[in-house]
Short mmCIF file of C-alpha atoms and ligand atoms in Angstrom, two decimals:
data_model
loop_
_atom_site.label_atom_id
_atom_site.label_comp_id
_atom_site.label_asym_id
_atom_site.label_seq_id
_atom_site.Cartn_x
_atom_site.Cartn_y
_atom_site.Cartn_z
CA UNK A 1 -22.12 9.69 -22.08
CA UNK A 2 -20.36 9.66 -25.46
CA UNK A 3 -18.29 12.85 -25.93
CA UNK A 4 -19.47 14.33 -22.61
CA UNK A 5 -17.10 16.26 -20.39
CA UNK A 6 -16.75 15.11 -16.79
CA UNK A 7 -15.82 18.32 -15.00
CA UNK A 8 -18.23 18.15 -12.06
CA UNK A 9 -19.89 15.01 -10.72
CA UNK A 10 -23.18 16.79 -11.46
CA UNK A 11 -22.37 16.56 -15.21
CA UNK A 12 -23.55 12.93 -15.00
CA UNK A 13 -27.03 11.75 -14.01
CA UNK A 14 -27.84 9.08 -11.43
CA UNK A 15 -28.48 6.62 -14.29
CA UNK A 16 -25.05 7.48 -15.72
CA UNK A 17 -23.36 6.88 -12.34
CA UNK A 18 -24.98 3.45 -12.22
CA UNK A 19 -23.92 2.65 -15.78
CA UNK A 20 -20.29 3.56 -14.95
CA UNK A 21 -20.40 1.27 -11.90
CA UNK A 22 -21.84 -1.55 -14.02
CA UNK A 23 -19.03 -1.10 -16.56
CA UNK A 24 -16.43 -0.96 -13.77
CA UNK A 25 -17.64 -4.35 -12.55
CA UNK A 26 -17.27 -5.71 -16.11
CA UNK A 27 -13.72 -4.36 -16.33
CA UNK A 28 -12.85 -5.81 -12.95
CA UNK A 29 -13.80 -9.25 -14.29
CA UNK A 30 -11.96 -8.68 -17.57
CA UNK A 31 -9.33 -5.93 -17.19
CA UNK A 32 -7.47 -6.61 -20.46
CA UNK A 33 -9.51 -5.57 -23.49
CA UNK A 34 -8.07 -4.08 -26.66
CA UNK A 35 -10.83 -1.50 -27.15
CA UNK A 36 -8.88 1.78 -27.02
CA UNK A 37 -6.18 0.79 -29.51
CA UNK A 38 -7.05 3.60 -31.91
CA UNK A 39 -7.15 6.29 -29.19
CA UNK A 40 -4.59 8.70 -27.76
CA UNK A 41 -5.39 10.08 -24.30
CA UNK A 42 -3.56 13.01 -22.80
CA UNK A 43 -2.86 13.16 -19.05
CA UNK A 44 -1.98 16.72 -18.01
CA UNK A 45 -1.00 16.94 -14.35
CA UNK A 46 -0.25 20.50 -13.24
CA UNK A 47 -0.37 19.30 -9.60
CA UNK A 48 1.23 16.21 -7.96
CA UNK A 49 -0.56 12.86 -8.07
CA UNK A 50 0.23 9.21 -7.51
CA UNK A 51 -3.06 7.29 -7.71
CA UNK A 52 -5.10 9.35 -10.13
CA UNK A 53 -2.44 9.66 -12.83
CA UNK A 54 -1.10 6.13 -12.49
CA UNK A 55 -4.54 4.51 -12.37
CA UNK A 56 -5.65 6.47 -15.45
CA UNK A 57 -2.49 5.44 -17.27
CA UNK A 58 -2.86 1.83 -16.11
CA UNK A 59 -6.47 1.88 -17.34
CA UNK A 60 -5.45 3.29 -20.74
CA UNK A 61 -2.62 0.76 -21.13
CA UNK A 62 -4.87 -2.10 -20.07
CA UNK A 63 -7.36 -1.19 -22.80
CA UNK A 64 -4.71 -0.86 -25.49
CA UNK A 65 -4.74 2.96 -25.73
CA UNK A 66 -1.77 5.33 -25.86
CA UNK A 67 -0.87 8.10 -23.42
CA UNK A 68 0.79 11.45 -24.01
CA UNK A 69 1.17 13.97 -21.24
CA UNK A 70 3.17 15.25 -18.34
CA UNK A 71 3.37 14.94 -14.58
CA UNK A 72 5.42 18.09 -14.04
CA UNK A 73 4.21 21.29 -15.68
CA UNK A 74 7.60 22.85 -14.86
CA UNK A 75 8.96 20.92 -17.83
CA UNK A 76 6.35 22.36 -20.23
CA UNK A 77 5.84 25.71 -21.92
CA UNK A 78 3.51 26.70 -19.06
CA UNK A 79 6.77 27.58 -17.29
CA UNK A 80 7.48 30.05 -20.13
CA UNK A 81 4.12 31.72 -19.56
CA UNK A 82 1.85 29.78 -21.95
CA UNK A 83 -1.73 30.09 -20.75
CA UNK A 84 -3.98 27.16 -19.85
CA UNK A 85 -6.24 28.25 -22.72
CA UNK A 86 -3.42 27.86 -25.26
CA UNK A 87 -2.10 24.63 -23.75
CA UNK A 88 -5.52 22.99 -24.01
CA UNK A 89 -6.04 24.29 -27.58
CA UNK A 90 -2.74 22.64 -28.51
CA UNK A 91 -3.29 19.35 -26.73
CA UNK A 92 -6.76 18.92 -28.19
CA UNK A 93 -4.99 18.78 -31.58
CA UNK A 94 -3.03 15.75 -30.41
CA UNK A 95 -5.39 13.64 -28.28
CA UNK A 96 -8.91 12.18 -28.36
CA UNK A 97 -9.57 12.95 -24.68
CA UNK A 98 -7.85 15.07 -22.04
CA UNK A 99 -7.50 14.12 -18.37
CA UNK A 100 -6.37 17.15 -16.39
CA UNK A 101 -5.46 17.97 -12.80
CA UNK A 102 -4.85 21.62 -11.95
CA UNK A 103 -4.56 23.56 -8.67
CA UNK A 104 -7.07 26.25 -9.70
CA UNK A 105 -10.79 25.82 -9.03
CA UNK A 106 -12.68 26.22 -12.30
CA UNK A 107 -9.67 25.32 -14.47
CA UNK A 108 -11.28 22.08 -15.68
CA UNK A 109 -14.44 23.93 -16.74
CA UNK A 110 -12.32 26.45 -18.63
CA UNK A 111 -10.43 23.61 -20.32
CA UNK A 112 -13.70 21.94 -21.36
CA UNK A 113 -14.91 25.19 -22.95
CA UNK A 114 -11.71 25.57 -24.97
CA UNK A 115 -11.09 21.94 -25.92
CA UNK A 116 -12.38 20.28 -29.09
CA UNK A 117 -12.20 16.87 -27.33
CA UNK A 118 -13.81 15.74 -24.04
CA UNK A 119 -12.16 16.83 -20.78
CA UNK A 120 -12.13 14.73 -17.62
CA UNK A 121 -11.37 16.60 -14.41
CA UNK A 122 -8.78 14.77 -12.31
CA UNK A 123 -9.09 17.36 -9.52
CA UNK A 124 -9.30 21.17 -9.71
CA UNK A 125 -8.15 22.82 -6.51
CA UNK A 126 -10.60 22.44 -3.64
CA UNK A 127 -13.53 22.17 -6.04
CA UNK A 128 -14.25 18.74 -7.56
CA UNK A 129 -12.71 15.28 -8.09
CA UNK A 130 -15.48 13.43 -9.95
CA UNK A 131 -13.52 10.34 -11.03
CA UNK A 132 -12.50 9.80 -7.40
CA UNK A 133 -16.19 9.96 -6.50
CA UNK A 134 -17.13 7.30 -9.03
CA UNK A 135 -14.44 4.96 -7.68
CA UNK A 136 -15.60 5.76 -4.14
CA UNK A 137 -19.16 4.84 -5.16
CA UNK A 138 -17.91 1.62 -6.73
CA UNK A 139 -16.10 0.82 -3.47
CA UNK A 140 -19.23 1.59 -1.43
CA UNK A 141 -21.40 -0.54 -3.70
CA UNK A 142 -18.97 -3.46 -3.57
CA UNK A 143 -18.68 -3.41 0.21
CA UNK A 144 -22.25 -2.51 1.19
CA UNK A 145 -24.18 -4.22 -1.62
CA UNK A 146 -26.20 -1.04 -2.17
CA UNK A 147 -25.82 2.72 -2.47
CA UNK A 148 -29.21 3.47 -0.95
CA UNK A 149 -30.00 4.63 2.62
CA UNK A 150 -26.44 4.51 3.98
CA UNK A 151 -24.88 6.49 6.84
CA UNK A 152 -21.65 8.08 5.68
CA UNK A 153 -19.24 9.86 8.02
CA UNK A 154 -17.00 12.44 6.34
CA UNK A 155 -14.07 13.31 8.58
CA UNK A 156 -11.30 15.92 8.49
CA UNK A 157 -10.86 18.67 5.94
CA UNK A 158 -14.38 19.18 4.64
CA UNK A 159 -13.69 22.78 3.59
CA UNK A 160 -10.91 22.20 1.06
CA UNK A 161 -11.54 18.49 0.41
CA UNK A 162 -12.64 18.19 -3.21
CA UNK A 163 -13.28 14.47 -2.81
CA UNK A 164 -15.95 15.01 -0.15
CA UNK A 165 -17.59 17.81 -2.14
CA UNK A 166 -18.08 15.56 -5.18
CA UNK A 167 -19.06 12.55 -3.07
CA UNK A 168 -21.71 14.51 -1.18
CA UNK A 169 -23.33 15.66 -4.43
CA UNK A 170 -23.40 12.16 -5.92
CA UNK A 171 -24.51 10.29 -2.80
CA UNK A 172 -27.25 12.85 -2.13
CA UNK A 173 -29.12 11.03 -4.94
CA UNK A 174 -29.24 7.83 -2.81
CA UNK A 175 -30.97 9.01 0.39
CA UNK A 176 -27.70 9.11 2.35
CA UNK A 177 -27.52 10.39 5.92
CA UNK A 178 -24.28 12.36 6.30
CA UNK A 179 -22.26 12.99 9.46
CA UNK A 180 -19.75 15.81 8.99
CA UNK A 181 -16.92 15.65 11.54
CA UNK A 182 -14.37 18.46 11.34
CA UNK A 183 -12.72 21.27 13.28
CA UNK A 184 -14.71 24.52 13.12
CA UNK A 185 -12.14 25.96 10.68
CA UNK A 186 -12.69 23.12 8.17
CA UNK A 187 -16.47 22.67 8.15
CA UNK A 188 -18.38 21.58 5.05
CA UNK A 189 -19.08 24.80 3.07
CA UNK A 190 -22.68 26.10 3.21
CA UNK A 191 -23.20 25.66 -0.56
CA UNK A 192 -22.90 21.87 -0.19
CA UNK A 193 -25.17 21.72 2.86
CA UNK A 194 -27.71 23.71 0.84
CA UNK A 195 -27.78 20.84 -1.71
CA UNK A 196 -28.93 18.55 1.12
CA UNK A 197 -31.39 21.10 2.52
CA UNK A 198 -33.02 21.50 -0.88
CA UNK A 199 -33.78 17.79 -1.17
CA UNK A 200 -34.64 17.38 2.51
CA UNK A 201 -31.79 15.06 3.50
CA UNK A 202 -30.74 14.87 7.13
CA UNK A 203 -27.17 15.59 8.15
CA UNK A 204 -25.32 15.98 11.42
CA UNK A 205 -22.34 18.25 12.09
CA UNK A 206 -19.92 17.79 14.97
CA UNK A 207 -16.33 17.82 16.11
CA UNK A 208 -16.08 14.56 18.07
CA UNK A 209 -15.12 11.57 15.93
CA UNK A 210 -16.01 9.07 18.65
CA UNK A 211 -19.67 10.07 18.75
CA UNK A 212 -22.11 7.80 16.88
CA UNK A 213 -19.38 5.74 15.14
CA UNK A 214 -21.43 2.61 15.81
CA UNK A 215 -24.03 3.99 13.35
CA UNK A 216 -21.58 4.32 10.44
CA UNK A 217 -21.72 2.26 7.25
CA UNK A 218 -18.76 4.17 5.81
CA UNK A 219 -16.15 6.33 7.55
CA UNK A 220 -14.58 8.51 4.85
CA UNK A 221 -11.36 9.95 6.27
CA UNK A 222 -9.59 12.87 4.57
CA UNK A 223 -6.19 14.49 4.83
CA UNK A 224 -5.86 18.06 6.08
CA UNK A 225 -4.35 19.52 2.91
CA UNK A 226 -1.39 21.70 3.76
CA UNK A 227 -1.18 22.94 0.15
CA UNK A 228 -4.60 24.66 0.38
CA UNK A 229 -3.81 26.78 3.45
CA UNK A 230 -2.67 30.38 3.08
CA UNK A 231 -1.94 30.64 6.83
CA UNK A 232 0.66 28.08 8.06
CA UNK A 233 -0.34 28.69 11.70
CA UNK A 234 -3.91 27.67 10.93
CA UNK A 235 -2.60 24.47 9.29
CA UNK A 236 -0.45 23.65 12.34
CA UNK A 237 -3.50 24.13 14.59
CA UNK A 238 -5.70 21.62 12.75
CA UNK A 239 -3.31 19.20 11.01
CA UNK A 240 -3.65 16.41 13.59
CA UNK A 241 -7.29 17.09 14.51
CA UNK A 242 -8.31 13.45 13.85
CA UNK A 243 -6.33 10.25 14.06
CA UNK A 244 -8.41 7.11 13.57
CA UNK A 245 -7.05 4.23 15.66
CA UNK A 246 -8.03 0.59 15.59
CA UNK A 247 -9.55 0.52 19.10
CA UNK A 248 -11.98 3.30 18.08
CA UNK A 249 -13.61 0.84 15.65
CA UNK A 250 -14.44 -1.80 18.29
CA UNK A 251 -18.16 -0.99 18.49
CA UNK A 252 -18.67 -0.48 14.75
CA UNK A 253 -20.93 -2.53 12.49
CA UNK A 254 -19.11 -5.59 11.10
CA UNK A 255 -19.81 -4.38 7.57
CA UNK A 256 -18.50 -0.84 8.18
CA UNK A 257 -15.60 0.15 5.93
CA UNK A 258 -13.03 2.90 6.32
CA UNK A 259 -12.34 4.72 3.06
CA UNK A 260 -9.75 7.40 2.32
CA UNK A 261 -8.92 8.88 -1.11
CA UNK A 262 -5.24 8.83 -0.03
CA UNK A 263 -2.53 9.96 0.40
CA UNK A 264 -2.82 9.76 4.18
CA UNK A 265 -0.50 11.61 6.48
CA UNK A 266 -1.44 10.92 10.13
CA UNK A 267 -5.22 10.64 10.03
CA UNK A 268 -5.42 6.84 9.92
CA UNK A 269 -3.02 5.08 12.27
CA UNK A 270 -1.24 2.15 10.61
CA UNK A 271 -2.78 -0.17 13.23
CA UNK A 272 -6.06 0.15 11.26
CA UNK A 273 -4.46 -1.23 8.08
CA UNK A 274 -4.93 -4.91 8.93
CA UNK A 275 -8.38 -4.39 10.46
CA UNK A 276 -11.31 -5.95 8.54
CA UNK A 277 -12.73 -2.42 8.35
CA UNK A 278 -9.80 -1.03 6.32
CA UNK A 279 -10.64 -0.71 2.63
CA UNK A 280 -8.55 2.25 1.41
CA UNK A 281 -5.95 0.28 -0.55
CA UNK A 282 -8.66 -1.82 -2.25
CA UNK A 283 -10.46 1.45 -2.95
CA UNK A 284 -7.38 2.72 -4.83
CA UNK A 285 -7.30 -0.49 -6.91
CA UNK A 286 -10.95 0.06 -7.82
CA UNK A 287 -9.78 3.31 -9.43
CA UNK A 288 -8.33 1.40 -12.39
CA UNK A 289 -11.63 -0.36 -13.25
CA UNK A 290 -13.71 2.77 -12.67
CA UNK A 291 -11.43 4.88 -14.86
CA UNK A 292 -11.57 2.21 -17.59
CA UNK A 293 -15.34 2.59 -17.41
CA UNK A 294 -15.26 6.40 -17.58
CA UNK A 295 -12.86 6.50 -20.54
CA UNK A 296 -14.66 3.85 -22.56
CA UNK A 297 -18.09 5.44 -21.93
CA UNK A 298 -16.93 8.93 -22.96
CA UNK A 299 -15.05 7.61 -25.99
CA UNK A 300 -18.17 5.66 -26.95
CA UNK A 301 -16.56 2.23 -27.12
CA UNK A 302 -18.89 0.81 -24.44
N1 CP B 401 -6.86 10.24 -4.40
C1 CP B 401 -6.01 10.99 -5.16
O1 CP B 401 -6.43 11.91 -5.87
O2 CP B 401 -4.71 10.66 -5.01
P1 CP B 401 -3.51 11.31 -5.82
O3 CP B 401 -3.42 12.76 -5.37
O4 CP B 401 -2.29 10.52 -5.47
O5 CP B 401 -3.85 11.25 -7.28
#
């Protein structure tokens, strides 16, 4: 993985996913290691973030590296009209690796083509969020003991949800059965279902969250993302389509876990938070170890 870009989850192989998860487990056991002390990593966030930026920066600090970057592009020369091309050319003069979030789909691929240092996509529009996927996989592995042959429900905004797009592609390598639960307006795009068709994986599509929940190993809830809608009326129509409540989990497998990339708005009621099925805050903590693994693998120190 040394010097590779991580723009799409498909940039890594199944063996590379497993290596990242193995490293994440090592970092979880020993999260303070001075192995990035000669590296500068740039975190460029052109779109808001809490978890992704802070967990990357926590990971870098924990491994002794240094961070340069911004969390508000309004305070950079992008606001004077500097192009993404020129910004990336500049920053790759200053840093050994670039972590970038940007609202435009394809922006991370463009950055990787321009940059002289590796680029890690921290989310590009509705397209991909590969580092989220690796921490999701780490969370699934930790809670289920395996990645193979699981039943994963994906619920909510499957059209614009970059986390579910990346997760589907990665978990399709592990004989997953997917259940896509969404309003008609927010169905999983055909291109992603084609990935499953091509390898002969079964999936189910429906609108009713209560159906088949007892079969779930993982319920992956997602937020309906107001910022991706061009029509505010359409957003109002679907924004509260699914609200997971504690009593809905009564018949679920004991080992079933509820994941959510967060932030949540209304889609998981707070009465789920102290249920043994809730795992979303632990999932966010796993982001630090997984991002330590990604950075150290790409920088070639592990
Ligand atoms: N899961 C995630 O990407 O969260 P942030 O938007 O807070 O980074």
